[in-house]
XYZ file of C-alpha atoms in Angstrom:
283
model
C 160.107 145.597 185.658
C 162.985 147.687 187.082
C 162.053 149.898 190.006
C 160.910 153.406 188.952
C 163.848 155.732 188.538
C 166.440 152.963 188.676
C 169.634 154.411 187.136
C 169.783 151.731 184.451
C 166.774 153.462 182.848
C 169.212 156.103 181.584
C 172.604 154.488 180.993
C 174.136 157.614 179.487
C 173.371 159.696 182.569
C 174.369 156.955 184.994
C 177.702 156.330 183.299
C 178.442 160.072 183.252
C 177.661 160.357 186.968
C 180.120 157.520 187.634
C 182.763 159.058 185.374
C 182.582 155.911 183.234
C 181.884 155.291 179.567
C 180.838 152.325 177.465
C 183.935 150.328 176.568
C 183.962 149.204 172.970
C 186.732 146.708 173.755
C 184.289 144.866 176.043
C 181.363 145.159 173.650
C 179.356 147.167 176.184
C 175.855 148.086 175.028
C 173.521 148.727 177.956
C 169.913 147.561 177.693
C 167.396 150.199 178.801
C 164.114 149.177 177.157
C 161.757 148.367 180.049
C 159.505 146.183 177.928
C 162.418 144.036 176.760
C 163.835 143.873 180.284
C 160.478 142.619 181.532
C 160.276 139.933 178.823
C 163.784 138.649 179.543
C 163.181 138.553 183.285
C 159.864 136.732 182.762
C 161.690 134.064 180.743
C 164.362 133.748 183.419
C 161.757 133.445 186.163
C 160.102 130.606 184.267
C 163.267 128.671 185.095
C 164.585 127.809 188.518
C 166.620 130.214 190.661
C 169.283 130.925 191.771
C 170.576 132.956 188.861
C 173.991 133.520 187.385
C 174.066 136.799 185.492
C 176.877 137.162 182.984
C 177.879 140.783 182.414
C 175.295 142.666 184.511
C 176.530 146.080 183.359
C 174.447 148.666 185.216
C 172.104 146.073 186.709
C 169.128 146.459 184.358
C 168.328 142.747 184.696
C 169.933 142.216 188.083
C 167.448 144.238 190.089
C 164.221 142.697 188.759
C 165.755 139.231 189.012
C 166.515 139.848 192.683
C 163.262 141.633 193.572
C 161.558 138.393 194.634
C 164.448 137.521 196.933
C 165.949 134.971 194.553
C 169.737 134.754 194.943
C 171.687 136.294 192.050
C 175.411 135.950 191.416
C 176.477 138.578 188.893
C 179.908 138.251 187.290
C 181.302 141.501 185.869
C 184.756 141.939 184.329
C 184.668 145.766 184.303
C 186.187 147.048 187.553
C 184.283 150.327 187.558
C 180.924 148.677 186.965
C 181.653 145.969 189.530
C 182.353 148.637 192.161
C 179.123 150.428 191.289
C 177.111 147.213 191.486
C 178.604 146.197 194.836
C 177.473 149.527 196.268
C 174.075 149.399 194.571
C 173.221 145.894 195.788
C 174.998 145.787 199.144
C 173.112 144.048 201.901
C 170.835 142.108 199.558
C 170.683 138.717 197.894
C 172.974 139.767 195.042
C 176.636 138.762 195.035
C 178.905 140.673 192.669
C 181.903 138.710 191.405
C 184.536 140.825 189.686
C 185.958 138.312 187.221
C 186.008 137.101 183.644
C 183.235 134.534 183.226
C 185.278 132.676 180.619
C 188.124 131.901 183.021
C 186.386 131.834 186.401
C 187.020 128.327 187.847
C 184.251 125.769 187.675
C 184.948 124.821 191.291
C 183.849 128.297 192.345
C 180.565 127.962 190.491
C 180.010 124.593 192.134
C 180.383 126.248 195.560
C 177.872 128.938 194.680
C 175.419 126.703 192.795
C 175.625 123.287 194.489
C 172.121 122.415 193.263
C 172.321 124.157 189.923
C 170.876 127.398 188.607
C 169.947 129.408 185.531
C 172.366 131.523 183.519
C 171.165 134.898 182.245
C 173.143 137.414 180.257
C 173.667 139.959 177.519
C 176.680 138.515 175.708
C 178.952 140.720 173.579
C 179.517 139.356 170.088
C 183.270 139.079 170.655
C 182.845 136.437 173.362
C 179.542 134.832 172.327
C 181.043 131.633 170.918
C 183.446 131.232 173.833
C 180.670 131.895 176.349
C 178.432 129.243 174.751
C 181.304 126.755 174.860
C 181.901 127.644 178.512
C 178.235 127.122 179.357
C 178.412 123.725 177.667
C 181.295 122.876 179.998
C 179.273 124.154 182.968
C 175.948 122.577 181.943
C 175.875 120.519 185.140
C 175.688 123.732 187.176
C 173.587 125.761 184.712
C 171.230 123.385 182.881
C 169.131 126.327 181.650
C 170.026 129.694 180.179
C 168.367 132.856 178.868
C 170.812 134.729 176.672
C 170.722 137.915 174.644
C 173.077 137.879 171.660
C 173.504 139.528 168.309
C 170.803 138.288 165.949
C 173.421 136.913 163.565
C 174.814 134.706 166.323
C 171.362 133.444 167.283
C 170.738 132.475 163.645
C 173.990 130.517 163.684
C 173.160 128.740 166.926
C 169.697 127.716 165.737
C 170.576 126.967 162.098
C 169.397 123.644 160.592
C 171.537 121.370 158.406
C 172.055 122.589 154.861
C 171.892 126.245 155.891
C 174.933 128.484 155.400
C 174.809 129.404 159.107
C 174.879 125.769 160.243
C 178.166 125.008 161.950
C 179.972 123.622 164.961
C 177.910 125.405 167.609
C 174.670 124.530 165.801
C 175.591 120.854 166.073
C 176.645 121.049 169.722
C 173.460 122.784 170.865
C 171.206 120.511 168.782
C 172.782 117.423 170.342
C 173.097 118.735 173.889
C 170.024 120.868 174.343
C 166.710 122.272 173.260
C 167.568 125.749 172.013
C 164.910 128.236 170.896
C 164.913 131.762 169.565
C 162.380 133.640 171.695
C 162.206 137.170 170.247
C 164.231 139.849 168.473
C 165.429 143.168 169.927
C 165.905 146.355 167.952
C 169.250 148.116 168.271
C 167.575 151.227 169.695
C 166.909 149.333 172.934
C 170.562 149.766 173.888
C 172.955 152.560 174.765
C 175.132 153.036 172.888
C 173.099 151.668 170.004
C 174.948 148.787 168.285
C 175.158 148.430 164.506
C 173.027 145.288 164.475
C 169.869 143.919 166.066
C 169.865 141.323 168.836
C 167.751 138.352 169.852
C 167.048 136.278 172.951
C 167.400 132.509 173.086
C 166.627 129.955 175.740
C 168.763 126.856 176.209
C 167.655 123.764 178.102
C 170.486 121.261 178.335
C 169.423 117.640 178.359
C 170.220 115.342 181.274
C 173.396 113.349 181.701
C 175.628 113.469 178.656
C 178.920 111.650 179.280
C 182.037 113.797 179.099
C 183.864 111.227 176.972
C 181.037 111.290 174.430
C 181.099 115.097 174.388
C 184.843 115.106 173.757
C 184.381 112.596 170.944
C 181.605 114.723 169.467
C 183.818 117.801 169.595
C 186.646 115.914 167.928
C 184.655 114.651 164.938
C 182.666 117.860 164.445
C 185.737 120.095 164.518
C 187.447 117.800 162.035
C 184.430 117.807 159.745
C 184.096 121.582 159.713
C 187.847 122.301 159.597
C 187.694 122.442 155.802
C 184.105 123.538 155.464
C 183.986 123.817 151.669
C 185.700 120.511 151.045
C 184.313 116.981 151.106
C 184.368 115.138 154.398
C 186.873 112.630 153.023
C 189.422 115.471 153.063
C 188.945 116.301 156.741
C 192.098 116.311 158.918
C 191.778 113.223 161.144
C 195.009 112.739 163.117
C 192.909 111.137 165.863
C 192.108 108.147 163.598
C 194.850 105.472 163.798
C 193.970 104.311 160.287
C 193.918 107.841 158.889
C 191.617 108.939 156.064
C 190.762 105.350 155.061
C 189.425 104.496 158.520
C 187.621 107.859 158.698
C 185.825 107.183 155.403
C 184.891 103.696 156.566
C 183.440 105.168 159.740
C 181.449 107.691 157.694
C 180.024 104.941 155.478
C 179.157 102.847 158.539
C 176.836 105.648 159.704
C 175.317 106.193 156.282
C 177.308 109.353 155.545
C 178.749 109.748 152.065
C 182.417 110.851 152.366
C 181.836 113.129 149.376
C 179.297 115.123 151.408
C 180.187 118.357 153.151
C 179.972 118.992 156.876
C 177.022 121.375 156.657
C 174.937 118.607 155.052
C 175.291 116.206 157.986
C 172.477 116.403 160.598
C 173.250 116.537 164.334
C 172.044 112.977 164.925
C 174.603 111.676 162.441
C 177.418 113.634 164.096
C 176.398 112.086 167.401
C 176.377 108.623 165.823
C 179.918 109.246 164.533
C 181.019 110.313 168.000
C 179.603 107.119 169.491
C 181.137 104.992 166.743
C 184.550 106.516 167.410
C 184.351 105.366 171.048
C 183.812 101.725 170.073
C 186.909 99.513 170.532
C 187.069 98.753 166.813
C 187.381 102.456 166.088
C 190.196 103.149 168.516
């Protein structure tokens, strides 16, 4: 739990004292529910430190994560909040990086997490998809993650085949990881209160997954979902030398009917397509 009286308990008052306000453009909604904070931190602590915190805000999660002496690197894009956090956590095991997580170089994360770590964060809806894609790229450094997102996004990430929410990210996470919805969070747990509820997921990326296979997976999945309501035979496949004919043959070879739609194809079949595409005969 946060230390008694920690300013993050009252985000409105803390922001006012700093002459700051929640920035809608950054999707800032500050978590202040102590029970929820404790549950998220408990999940994070069940994984291995050190921790990368994405968007620490006022430090509601940062402080309890660091209380045991575990190193925490918190990346914050808001200059005013970054300055506040540097002052609040000076002299401790918390490093504040003022940067955009989406564009911060992977080489820098490798320096800070040479043996890997766990990502933790409250992700604004506007960057949720991009942040998940970035974590997939950085899975070698952050094989585990505890993330708070809008409930709608969590439903998309965990959606099974045949569901309207099933899509590109659902496939990626099913193939690359074990992803679980842990619990929901009511909108009143935040200041300012958002218009929707949130949820927490945990992600455990599997071991070695070759980069060339990942790129192939991304290629076939994006093609399949490019025209979501149309049959797979109509997918744009400029990457196939033999065009639509070769694409349909590849689909049949993996037991996929070209008249099916992308949302009907299970993750294992997408992975099989990605592997098939890498075979010499498919190049």
